[in-house]
Coordinates of C-alpha atoms in Angstrom, one line a residue:
Chain S
M1 CA 84.7 127.4 84.5
S2 CA 88.3 127.1 85.7
K3 CA 90.6 124.5 84.2
I4 CA 91.0 121.2 86.0
L5 CA 94.7 121.0 87.2
V6 CA 96.5 117.7 86.8
F7 CA 99.7 117.1 88.7
G8 CA 102.1 114.7 90.3
H9 CA 103.8 114.8 93.7
Q10 CA 106.1 117.4 95.2
N11 CA 109.7 117.3 94.1
P12 CA 108.5 115.9 90.8
D13 CA 110.4 113.1 89.1
T14 CA 110.0 112.2 85.4
D15 CA 106.9 110.1 86.1
A16 CA 105.2 112.9 88.1
I17 CA 105.7 115.3 85.3
G18 CA 105.4 112.9 82.4
A19 CA 102.2 111.2 83.6
A20 CA 100.6 114.6 84.3
I21 CA 101.3 115.8 80.8
A22 CA 100.1 112.5 79.3
F23 CA 96.9 112.2 81.5
A24 CA 96.0 115.8 81.0
N25 CA 96.3 115.4 77.2
L26 CA 94.1 112.3 77.4
Q27 CA 91.5 114.0 79.4
N28 CA 91.4 116.9 77.0
Q29 CA 91.0 114.6 74.1
L30 CA 88.0 113.1 76.0
G31 CA 86.4 116.6 76.3
K32 CA 87.6 117.9 79.7
D33 CA 89.5 121.2 80.1
C34 CA 92.7 120.2 81.9
E35 CA 96.1 121.7 82.4
A36 CA 99.2 119.7 83.4
V37 CA 101.1 121.6 86.1
A38 CA 103.8 120.6 88.5
L39 CA 104.6 121.0 92.2
G40 CA 108.2 121.9 91.4
T41 CA 110.7 122.4 88.6
P42 CA 111.9 119.4 86.6
N43 CA 115.1 117.8 87.7
E44 CA 118.0 117.4 85.2
E45 CA 116.9 114.0 84.1
T46 CA 113.3 115.2 83.5
Q47 CA 114.6 118.3 81.7
F48 CA 116.7 116.1 79.5
A49 CA 113.6 114.1 78.6
L50 CA 111.5 117.2 78.0
D51 CA 114.2 118.7 75.8
T52 CA 114.6 115.5 73.8
F53 CA 111.0 115.4 72.9
G54 CA 110.5 119.2 72.5
L55 CA 108.1 119.6 75.4
T56 CA 107.8 122.6 77.7
A57 CA 108.0 122.1 81.5
P58 CA 104.6 122.4 83.1
R59 CA 103.9 125.6 85.0
V60 CA 105.0 125.3 88.7
I61 CA 102.4 125.8 91.4
D62 CA 102.3 125.1 95.1
S63 CA 98.6 125.5 96.0
V64 CA 95.5 125.0 93.9
A65 CA 92.4 126.4 95.6
K66 CA 93.0 129.9 94.5
E67 CA 92.6 129.0 90.8
T68 CA 90.4 125.9 90.6
Q69 CA 88.1 123.7 92.6
E70 CA 88.9 120.5 90.7
V71 CA 92.1 118.5 90.4
M72 CA 93.4 115.2 89.1
L73 CA 96.4 113.5 90.8
V74 CA 98.9 111.3 89.1
D75 CA 101.8 109.3 90.6
H76 CA 100.8 110.1 94.2
N77 CA 97.8 110.2 96.6
E78 CA 99.1 111.0 100.0
F79 CA 98.0 114.5 100.9
Q80 CA 101.4 115.4 102.5
Q81 CA 103.1 114.8 99.1
S82 CA 100.5 116.9 97.2
A83 CA 99.5 120.5 96.8
A84 CA 99.6 122.4 100.1
D85 CA 95.8 123.0 100.1
I86 CA 94.8 119.7 98.5
A87 CA 92.2 119.1 101.2
D88 CA 90.3 122.2 100.1
V89 CA 89.5 121.1 96.5
T90 CA 87.7 118.1 94.9
V91 CA 89.9 115.3 93.6
L92 CA 88.1 114.0 90.5
A93 CA 90.6 111.3 89.6
V94 CA 93.8 109.6 90.7
V95 CA 96.1 107.5 88.5
D96 CA 98.8 106.0 90.7
H97 CA 101.0 103.1 91.4
H98 CA 101.8 103.7 95.1
R99 CA 100.3 102.5 98.4
I100 CA 97.2 104.4 99.5
A101 CA 97.5 106.4 102.7
N102 CA 96.5 109.7 104.1
F103 CA 94.0 110.1 101.3
E104 CA 90.3 110.7 101.5
T105 CA 87.4 112.3 99.6
A106 CA 83.9 113.3 100.4
N107 CA 82.6 112.0 97.1
P108 CA 83.0 109.0 94.8
L109 CA 85.8 109.5 92.3
Y110 CA 87.8 107.8 89.5
Y111 CA 90.7 106.0 91.1
R112 CA 93.0 103.8 89.0
A113 CA 95.9 102.2 90.8
E114 CA 97.8 99.2 89.7
P115 CA 100.9 97.6 91.3
V116 CA 103.1 98.3 88.2
G117 CA 106.5 100.1 88.0
C118 CA 105.3 103.4 86.6
T119 CA 102.1 105.6 86.5
S120 CA 102.8 106.2 82.8
T121 CA 102.3 102.4 82.1
I122 CA 98.8 102.8 83.5
V123 CA 98.2 106.0 81.5
L124 CA 99.1 104.1 78.3
K125 CA 96.4 101.5 79.1
L126 CA 93.9 104.4 79.6
Y127 CA 94.8 105.8 76.1
K128 CA 94.1 102.3 74.7
E129 CA 90.9 101.7 76.6
N130 CA 89.6 105.1 75.3
Q131 CA 91.1 104.5 71.8
V132 CA 92.9 107.9 71.8
E133 CA 96.1 108.2 69.8
I134 CA 99.3 109.1 71.6
P135 CA 101.3 112.0 70.1
K136 CA 105.0 111.2 69.5
A137 CA 106.3 113.7 72.1
I138 CA 103.9 112.4 74.7
A139 CA 104.9 108.8 74.0
G140 CA 108.5 110.1 74.5
I141 CA 107.9 111.6 78.0
M142 CA 105.8 108.5 79.0
L143 CA 108.7 106.3 77.9
S144 CA 111.1 108.5 79.9
A145 CA 108.9 108.1 83.0
I146 CA 109.0 104.3 82.7
I147 CA 112.8 104.2 82.2
S148 CA 113.2 106.6 85.2
D149 CA 110.9 104.7 87.6
T150 CA 112.2 101.3 86.7
L151 CA 115.9 102.3 86.3
L152 CA 115.8 100.9 82.8
F153 CA 113.9 97.8 84.0
K154 CA 116.4 97.0 86.8
S155 CA 114.1 97.9 89.7
P156 CA 112.1 95.1 91.5
T157 CA 109.1 97.3 90.9
C158 CA 109.4 96.7 87.2
T159 CA 106.7 94.4 85.8
D160 CA 106.3 92.8 82.4
E161 CA 103.7 95.4 81.7
D162 CA 106.2 98.2 82.1
V163 CA 108.7 96.6 79.8
T164 CA 106.0 96.0 77.1
A165 CA 104.7 99.5 77.5
A166 CA 108.2 101.0 77.2
K167 CA 108.9 99.0 74.0
E168 CA 105.6 100.1 72.5
L169 CA 106.2 103.8 73.4
A170 CA 109.8 103.7 72.1
V171 CA 108.4 102.8 68.7
I172 CA 106.0 105.7 68.7
A173 CA 108.6 108.1 70.1
D174 CA 111.1 106.8 67.6
V175 CA 114.1 106.3 69.9
E176 CA 116.5 103.4 70.6
L177 CA 115.3 102.4 74.0
E178 CA 118.5 101.2 75.7
V179 CA 120.7 104.0 74.3
Y180 CA 118.2 106.8 75.1
G181 CA 117.5 105.3 78.5
L182 CA 121.0 105.3 79.7
D183 CA 121.6 108.8 78.4
M184 CA 118.6 110.0 80.2
L185 CA 119.4 108.3 83.5
K186 CA 123.0 109.7 83.4
A187 CA 121.7 113.2 82.8
G188 CA 120.1 112.8 86.2
T189 CA 123.3 111.9 88.1
N190 CA 125.1 115.2 87.7
L191 CA 125.2 115.8 91.4
G192 CA 128.5 117.7 91.7
T193 CA 126.9 121.0 90.7
K194 CA 124.2 120.8 93.5
S195 CA 124.3 122.0 97.1
A196 CA 123.7 119.4 99.8
A197 CA 120.2 120.9 100.4
E198 CA 119.4 120.6 96.7
L199 CA 120.6 117.0 96.6
L200 CA 118.3 116.1 99.6
D201 CA 115.4 117.7 97.9
L202 CA 115.8 116.2 94.4
D203 CA 113.5 113.3 95.0
A204 CA 112.4 113.4 98.7
K205 CA 109.0 112.4 100.2
S206 CA 107.6 112.6 103.7
F207 CA 105.9 109.6 105.3
P208 CA 104.1 109.6 108.6
M209 CA 104.8 106.2 110.2
G210 CA 103.3 105.5 113.6
A211 CA 104.1 108.6 115.7
K212 CA 107.1 109.5 113.6
N213 CA 107.5 111.8 110.7
I214 CA 110.0 110.3 108.3
R215 CA 111.7 112.0 105.3
I216 CA 113.2 109.8 102.7
G217 CA 115.3 111.3 99.9
Q218 CA 116.8 109.4 97.0
V219 CA 119.6 110.3 94.6
N220 CA 120.8 108.3 91.6
T221 CA 124.5 108.2 90.9
V222 CA 127.1 106.3 88.9
D223 CA 129.6 106.8 91.7
L224 CA 128.5 106.3 95.4
K225 CA 131.9 107.6 96.6
E226 CA 131.2 110.9 95.0
V227 CA 128.1 111.2 97.1
F228 CA 129.7 110.1 100.4
D229 CA 132.7 112.4 100.0
R230 CA 130.1 115.0 101.0
Q231 CA 128.7 113.1 104.0
A232 CA 129.5 115.8 106.6
E233 CA 127.9 118.5 104.4
L234 CA 124.9 116.2 103.7
E235 CA 124.3 115.4 107.4
A236 CA 124.4 119.1 108.3
A237 CA 121.8 119.9 105.6
M238 CA 119.7 116.9 106.8
K239 CA 119.7 118.3 110.4
D240 CA 118.8 121.8 109.1
S241 CA 115.9 120.3 107.2
M242 CA 114.7 118.2 110.1
A243 CA 114.7 121.3 112.4
A244 CA 112.9 123.4 109.8
N245 CA 110.2 120.8 108.9
G246 CA 109.8 118.7 112.1
Y247 CA 111.0 115.4 110.7
D248 CA 112.1 112.8 113.3
L249 CA 114.2 110.9 110.9
F250 CA 115.9 111.7 107.6
L251 CA 117.0 108.9 105.3
L252 CA 119.0 109.6 102.2
V253 CA 119.1 106.6 99.8
A254 CA 122.0 107.0 97.3
T255 CA 121.4 104.5 94.5
D256 CA 124.1 103.3 92.1
I257 CA 122.1 103.0 88.8
L258 CA 124.8 100.9 87.1
D259 CA 125.4 98.3 89.8
S260 CA 121.8 98.4 91.3
N261 CA 122.8 98.9 94.9
S262 CA 122.1 101.6 97.4
E263 CA 123.9 103.2 100.4
L264 CA 121.8 104.6 103.2
L265 CA 122.6 107.7 105.2
V266 CA 120.5 108.2 108.4
V267 CA 120.2 111.2 110.6
G268 CA 117.8 111.6 113.6
E269 CA 116.2 109.2 116.0
P270 CA 115.3 106.4 116.5
T271 CA 117.8 104.5 114.4
A272 CA 117.3 101.0 115.9
P273 CA 114.1 100.4 114.0
V274 CA 115.9 101.4 110.8
E275 CA 118.6 98.9 111.5
A276 CA 115.9 96.3 112.2
A277 CA 114.0 97.1 109.0
F278 CA 117.0 96.5 106.8
K279 CA 118.6 93.8 109.0
T280 CA 121.8 95.9 109.1
T281 CA 124.0 97.9 111.4
L282 CA 124.6 101.5 110.8
T283 CA 128.3 102.4 110.9
N284 CA 129.2 106.1 110.8
N285 CA 125.4 106.6 110.1
R286 CA 125.6 104.6 106.9
A287 CA 124.6 101.1 105.7
F288 CA 125.2 99.5 102.3
L289 CA 122.0 97.9 101.0
P290 CA 122.9 95.4 98.3
G291 CA 120.3 95.1 95.5
V292 CA 118.1 97.8 96.9
V293 CA 117.0 100.4 94.3
S294 CA 113.3 101.0 95.0
R295 CA 112.2 103.3 97.8
K296 CA 108.6 102.2 97.2
K297 CA 109.2 98.4 97.4
Q298 CA 112.4 98.0 99.3
I299 CA 112.4 100.9 101.8
V300 CA 109.0 102.3 102.7
P301 CA 107.1 98.9 103.4
Q302 CA 110.1 97.7 105.6
L303 CA 110.1 100.9 107.6
T304 CA 106.3 101.0 107.8
E305 CA 106.4 97.4 109.2
V306 CA 108.8 98.3 112.0
F307 CA 107.3 101.7 112.9
E308 CA 103.6 100.6 112.7
G309 CA 103.7 96.8 112.9
Chain Z
M1 CA 98.5 78.7 100.2
S2 CA 95.2 79.9 101.6
K3 CA 92.5 81.2 99.4
I4 CA 92.2 84.9 98.8
L5 CA 88.9 86.1 100.3
V6 CA 86.8 88.5 98.3
F7 CA 83.9 90.4 100.0
G8 CA 81.8 93.4 100.2
H9 CA 80.8 95.6 103.2
Q10 CA 79.1 94.6 106.4
N11 CA 75.3 94.4 106.3
P12 CA 75.7 93.3 102.7
D13 CA 73.3 94.5 100.0
T14 CA 72.9 92.9 96.6
D15 CA 75.9 94.7 95.1
A16 CA 78.2 93.7 98.1
I17 CA 77.3 90.1 97.5
G18 CA 76.9 90.1 93.8
A19 CA 80.1 92.0 93.0
A20 CA 82.0 89.6 95.4
I21 CA 80.7 86.6 93.5
A22 CA 81.4 88.1 90.1
F23 CA 84.8 89.5 90.9
A24 CA 86.0 86.3 92.6
N25 CA 84.9 84.3 89.6
L26 CA 86.8 86.7 87.3
Q27 CA 89.9 86.4 89.4
N28 CA 89.7 82.6 89.4
Q29 CA 89.4 82.6 85.6
L30 CA 92.5 84.7 85.6
G31 CA 94.4 82.1 87.6
K32 CA 94.0 83.3 91.2
D33 CA 92.5 81.2 94.0
C34 CA 89.6 83.2 95.4
E35 CA 86.5 82.6 97.4
A36 CA 83.6 85.0 97.6
V37 CA 82.4 85.4 101.2
A38 CA 80.1 87.9 102.9
L39 CA 80.2 89.9 106.1
G40 CA 76.6 89.0 106.8
T41 CA 73.6 87.0 105.5
P42 CA 71.8 88.1 102.4
N43 CA 68.8 90.4 102.8
E44 CA 65.5 89.3 101.3
E45 CA 66.1 91.2 98.1
T46 CA 69.5 89.6 97.6
Q47 CA 68.1 86.1 98.5
F48 CA 65.4 86.6 95.9
A49 CA 68.1 87.4 93.3
L50 CA 70.3 84.4 94.4
D51 CA 67.3 82.1 94.2
T52 CA 66.3 83.4 90.8
F53 CA 69.6 82.6 89.3
G54 CA 70.3 79.4 91.2
L55 CA 73.3 80.8 93.2
T56 CA 74.2 79.8 96.8
A57 CA 74.7 82.6 99.3
P58 CA 78.4 83.1 100.1
R59 CA 79.8 81.8 103.4
V60 CA 79.4 84.4 106.2
I61 CA 82.5 85.5 108.0
D62 CA 83.3 88.4 110.4
S63 CA 87.1 88.3 110.6
V64 CA 89.7 87.1 108.0
A65 CA 93.2 87.0 109.5
K66 CA 92.6 83.5 111.0
E67 CA 92.2 82.0 107.6
T68 CA 94.0 84.1 105.1
Q69 CA 96.6 86.9 104.7
E70 CA 95.2 88.3 101.4
V71 CA 91.9 89.8 100.6
M72 CA 90.1 91.7 97.9
L73 CA 87.4 94.2 98.7
V74 CA 84.4 95.1 96.6
D75 CA 81.7 97.8 97.1
H76 CA 83.5 99.4 100.0
N77 CA 86.9 100.5 101.2
E78 CA 86.4 102.2 104.6
F79 CA 87.9 99.9 107.2
Q80 CA 85.0 100.4 109.7
Q81 CA 82.6 98.9 107.1
S82 CA 84.9 95.9 106.5
A83 CA 86.0 92.8 108.3
A84 CA 86.8 93.4 111.9
D85 CA 90.5 92.7 111.5
I86 CA 90.9 94.1 108.0
A87 CA 94.0 96.1 109.1
D88 CA 95.8 92.8 109.8
V89 CA 95.8 91.4 106.3
T90 CA 97.0 92.6 102.9
V91 CA 94.4 94.2 100.6
L92 CA 95.4 93.1 97.1
A93 CA 92.6 94.8 95.2
V94 CA 89.6 97.0 95.6
V95 CA 86.8 97.5 93.2
D96 CA 84.4 100.2 94.4
H97 CA 82.2 103.1 93.6
H98 CA 82.2 105.0 96.9
R99 CA 84.3 107.9 98.3
I100 CA 87.7 106.8 99.7
A101 CA 88.2 107.3 103.4
N102 CA 89.7 105.5 106.4
F103 CA 91.6 103.2 104.0
E104 CA 95.3 102.7 103.8
T105 CA 97.8 100.0 102.7
A106 CA 101.5 99.5 103.3
N107 CA 102.0 98.4 99.7
P108 CA 100.9 99.3 96.2
L109 CA 97.7 97.5 95.2
Y110 CA 95.1 97.3 92.4
Y111 CA 92.4 99.9 93.1
R112 CA 89.6 100.5 90.6
A113 CA 87.0 103.0 91.6
E114 CA 84.7 104.8 89.2
P115 CA 81.9 107.2 90.1
V116 CA 79.2 105.0 88.7
G117 CA 76.0 103.7 90.3
C118 CA 77.1 100.2 91.1
T119 CA 80.3 98.2 91.6
S120 CA 79.0 95.4 89.4
T121 CA 79.0 97.9 86.4
I122 CA 82.8 98.2 86.9
V123 CA 83.2 94.5 87.3
L124 CA 81.5 94.0 83.9
K125 CA 84.2 96.3 82.4
L126 CA 86.9 94.2 84.0
Y127 CA 85.4 91.0 82.5
K128 CA 85.5 92.7 79.1
E129 CA 89.0 94.2 79.5
N130 CA 90.2 90.7 80.4
Q131 CA 88.1 89.0 77.7
V132 CA 86.5 86.6 80.2
E133 CA 83.0 85.3 79.4
I134 CA 80.3 85.9 82.0
P135 CA 78.3 82.9 83.1
K136 CA 74.5 83.3 83.0
A137 CA 73.9 83.1 86.7
I138 CA 76.7 85.6 87.4
A139 CA 75.3 88.0 84.8
G140 CA 72.0 87.6 86.7
I141 CA 73.4 88.6 90.1
M142 CA 75.4 91.5 88.6
L143 CA 72.2 92.7 86.9
S144 CA 70.4 92.4 90.3
A145 CA 73.1 94.5 91.9
I146 CA 72.7 97.3 89.4
I147 CA 68.9 97.3 89.8
S148 CA 69.3 97.4 93.6
D149 CA 71.9 100.2 93.7
T150 CA 70.2 102.4 91.2
L151 CA 66.6 101.6 92.3
L152 CA 65.9 100.5 88.8
F153 CA 67.7 103.5 87.3
K154 CA 65.8 106.1 89.4
S155 CA 68.7 107.0 91.8
P156 CA 70.8 110.1 90.9
T157 CA 73.8 107.9 91.3
C158 CA 72.7 106.0 88.2
T159 CA 74.9 106.7 85.1
D160 CA 74.5 105.9 81.4
E161 CA 77.1 103.2 82.0
D162 CA 74.9 101.5 84.6
V163 CA 71.9 101.4 82.3
T164 CA 74.0 100.1 79.4
A165 CA 75.6 97.5 81.6
A166 CA 72.2 96.3 83.0
K167 CA 70.7 96.0 79.5
E168 CA 73.7 93.9 78.4
L169 CA 73.6 91.7 81.5
A170 CA 69.8 91.2 81.2
V171 CA 70.4 89.6 77.8
I172 CA 73.0 87.2 79.1
A173 CA 70.8 86.5 82.2
D174 CA 67.8 86.0 80.0
V175 CA 65.3 88.1 82.0
E176 CA 62.9 90.9 81.3
L177 CA 64.7 93.8 82.9
E178 CA 61.8 96.0 84.1
V179 CA 59.6 93.1 85.3
Y180 CA 62.4 91.2 87.1
G181 CA 63.7 94.5 88.5
L182 CA 60.5 95.5 90.2
D183 CA 59.9 92.0 91.5
M184 CA 63.3 92.0 93.0
L185 CA 63.0 95.4 94.6
K186 CA 59.6 94.5 96.1
A187 CA 61.1 91.3 97.6
G188 CA 63.3 93.6 99.7
T189 CA 60.4 95.7 101.1
N190 CA 58.9 93.0 103.2
L191 CA 59.5 94.9 106.4
G192 CA 56.6 93.7 108.5
T193 CA 58.2 90.4 109.5
K194 CA 61.3 92.1 110.9
S195 CA 62.0 93.4 114.4
A196 CA 63.0 97.1 114.7
A197 CA 66.6 96.1 115.3
E198 CA 66.6 94.0 112.2
L199 CA 65.2 96.8 110.1
L200 CA 67.9 99.2 111.4
D201 CA 70.6 96.7 110.6
L202 CA 69.3 95.7 107.1
D203 CA 71.5 98.2 105.3
A204 CA 73.4 100.3 107.8
K205 CA 76.9 101.8 107.7
S206 CA 79.0 103.8 110.1
F207 CA 80.7 107.0 109.1
P208 CA 83.2 108.9 111.3
M209 CA 82.5 112.6 110.5
G210 CA 84.6 115.1 112.3
A211 CA 84.5 114.1 116.0
K212 CA 81.2 112.3 115.6
N213 CA 80.4 108.7 114.9
I214 CA 77.3 108.6 112.7
R215 CA 75.3 105.5 111.8
I216 CA 73.1 105.7 108.8
G217 CA 70.6 102.9 108.0
Q218 CA 68.4 102.7 105.0
V219 CA 65.2 100.7 104.3
N220 CA 63.3 100.5 101.0
T221 CA 59.6 100.4 101.2
V222 CA 56.5 100.8 99.0
D223 CA 54.7 102.3 101.9
L224 CA 56.4 104.9 104.2
K225 CA 53.4 104.9 106.5
E226 CA 54.0 101.2 107.3
V227 CA 57.6 102.2 108.5
F228 CA 56.6 105.2 110.6
D229 CA 53.7 103.3 112.3
R230 CA 56.6 101.7 114.2
Q231 CA 58.4 105.0 115.0
A232 CA 58.4 104.6 118.8
E233 CA 59.7 101.0 118.5
L234 CA 62.4 102.1 115.9
E235 CA 63.6 105.0 118.1
A236 CA 64.0 102.7 121.1
A237 CA 66.0 100.3 119.0
M238 CA 68.1 103.1 117.6
K239 CA 68.9 104.3 121.2
D240 CA 69.8 100.8 122.2
S241 CA 72.2 100.5 119.2
M242 CA 73.8 103.9 119.9
A243 CA 74.4 102.9 123.5
A244 CA 75.9 99.5 122.6
N245 CA 78.1 100.8 119.7
G246 CA 79.0 104.4 120.8
Y247 CA 77.2 106.1 117.9
D248 CA 76.6 109.9 118.5
L249 CA 73.8 110.0 115.9
F250 CA 71.6 107.5 114.2
L251 CA 69.8 108.3 111.0
L252 CA 67.3 106.0 109.4
V253 CA 66.5 106.8 105.8
A254 CA 63.2 105.2 104.7
T255 CA 63.0 105.3 101.0
D256 CA 59.8 104.9 98.9
I257 CA 61.1 103.0 95.9
L258 CA 57.9 103.7 93.8
D259 CA 57.8 107.5 94.4
S260 CA 61.6 108.0 94.8
N261 CA 61.3 110.1 98.1
S262 CA 62.7 109.4 101.5
E263 CA 61.7 110.2 105.1
L264 CA 64.4 110.6 107.7
L265 CA 64.2 109.5 111.3
V266 CA 66.9 111.0 113.6
V267 CA 68.0 110.0 117.1
G268 CA 70.9 111.4 119.0
E269 CA 72.8 114.7 119.0
P270 CA 73.6 117.1 117.5
T271 CA 70.5 117.4 115.2
A272 CA 71.1 121.1 114.2
P273 CA 73.8 120.1 111.6
V274 CA 71.5 117.4 110.2
E275 CA 68.8 120.0 109.7
A276 CA 71.4 122.3 108.1
A277 CA 72.7 119.6 105.8
F278 CA 69.2 118.9 104.4
K279 CA 67.9 122.4 104.7
T280 CA 64.9 121.1 106.7
T281 CA 63.4 121.1 110.1
L282 CA 62.9 118.0 112.1
T283 CA 59.4 117.5 113.4
N284 CA 58.8 114.7 115.8
N285 CA 62.5 113.6 114.9
R286 CA 61.4 113.3 111.3
A287 CA 61.9 115.1 108.0
F288 CA 60.5 114.4 104.5
L289 CA 63.3 114.5 101.9
P290 CA 61.7 114.8 98.4
G291 CA 63.6 113.2 95.6
V292 CA 66.2 111.8 98.0
V293 CA 67.0 108.1 97.4
S294 CA 70.7 107.8 97.5
R295 CA 72.6 107.6 100.8
K296 CA 75.9 107.9 98.9
K297 CA 75.1 111.0 96.9
Q298 CA 72.3 112.7 98.7
I299 CA 73.0 112.0 102.4
V300 CA 76.7 111.3 103.2
P301 CA 78.3 114.2 101.3
Q302 CA 75.8 116.7 102.7
L303 CA 76.4 115.5 106.3
T304 CA 80.2 115.3 105.8
E305 CA 80.1 118.9 104.6
V306 CA 78.4 120.2 107.7
F307 CA 80.3 118.0 110.2
E308 CA 83.8 118.4 108.6
G309 CA 83.4 121.5 106.4

């Protein structure tokens, strides 16, 4: 029988890759035959984490049906964020911390979602519930995922459970949480070496909202000015991507991980609902969003409300 | 603040009502302010169980937004099986054992689904994970739900976890499992006193499949002949319901709980895919389905496959 493939969303971040590695290992310990794979190569932050803990990046795939009939999803459920042919295979399990949308199955499945800051926090619970020991390297990548998703506990998505989980995992992984955390986050802010198209694609997801197809990218930085010095180049690349992929709107959220603010860059139409969603006015296609760091909690629901409400 | 309403699907069965009572009690013990309600009155089987354990039937509602903004769903997720205005409120949590379809949220939520035979089996796990004690009466209604959903462990949906859970709950509820179980199931087969329309509605759910809107009712009996003596009357009522509600197809699954077989009655079009789904030929709109007792596992996936595959 073919292996069950376990993977996170497209444009994988540290949780998409870390939770896949950790959940696949858990399932294998429980007697399944799973392989963690990824719908893209690791970003620099994730690669830093993998290197630190001596892990190999998962094999990259884009479709699944040619090699298996059974998959498990982590850190996502919406089909448009998943493997290209996800509708053609059986989803046996989902572990996630996002809203549920554009997801359906023909059969009952295992679905475990909790409104916490990181999928890996839930995966840690599953290890405990099943009384399976967590190897040091896997504790390290799970810890990295929590640091990444919560921006070292500064995101409003961060819950007490995430903090407790991270502290526990840091002990197993044998690292100094705050020191390692900032080093890892900074490794992901090396934007200067990337093309505008690469920046947009680093951590971008598509969301159908009402009749509109909205693309929302996010980049972490320690210097917002460095990002917006390239505004013209970014806008051109956003327009290219919209034309190629049929997006109506493209939002780029540049997040200052030190000060915990974001600046928004918007291309496409309509922009009035975007302004309404964030109670702001776009100037030169931009808006500063003080205190906003979470796409999931501070961007997507607000946009969904105006586009579908 | 208004109470959080907790409820199962329309045309509630014993699990829809039992899991709502049990999950609402658990949430209240954990500090929430919940009320178990129901999208319909208990059937005779459920009423037998409620009476046995001294529980009151939950208040019946059909819409929710006029009294609360927050709900928790048990034993279902598909919006067309839920409160009429479910899309207007926030679903905080779902505990279920069905496929996921026609369900979406704007925000992350708690979602716990497992491919076991009964929602109450999962709710028992949640009591344990949260170390909350189960009152005797609530153990009784949870046990009744497991007996009902698994037809006293005879359904192919029944897992080892359901059997273990039922045995454990029977001890807390202080009943003889097999004796109580058969008494309860028989209490639900008292079909003679019901009109054809009532029979159809006892345990019926709607499923959009491809372009078709399919209604599937199920009745338990100890005598299939008693059901089909009323075939003409049933078909007339099925046609009335189709006209009133816009169903394309109406399937009635009459299940012999002693022999674990079912007989199908089909009204509407197209019937060829139904025959293909069950590898049978309809004669006089009927087909005998040996060994079939589970709508979820032996009816819905097979129909979905032919209508959407």
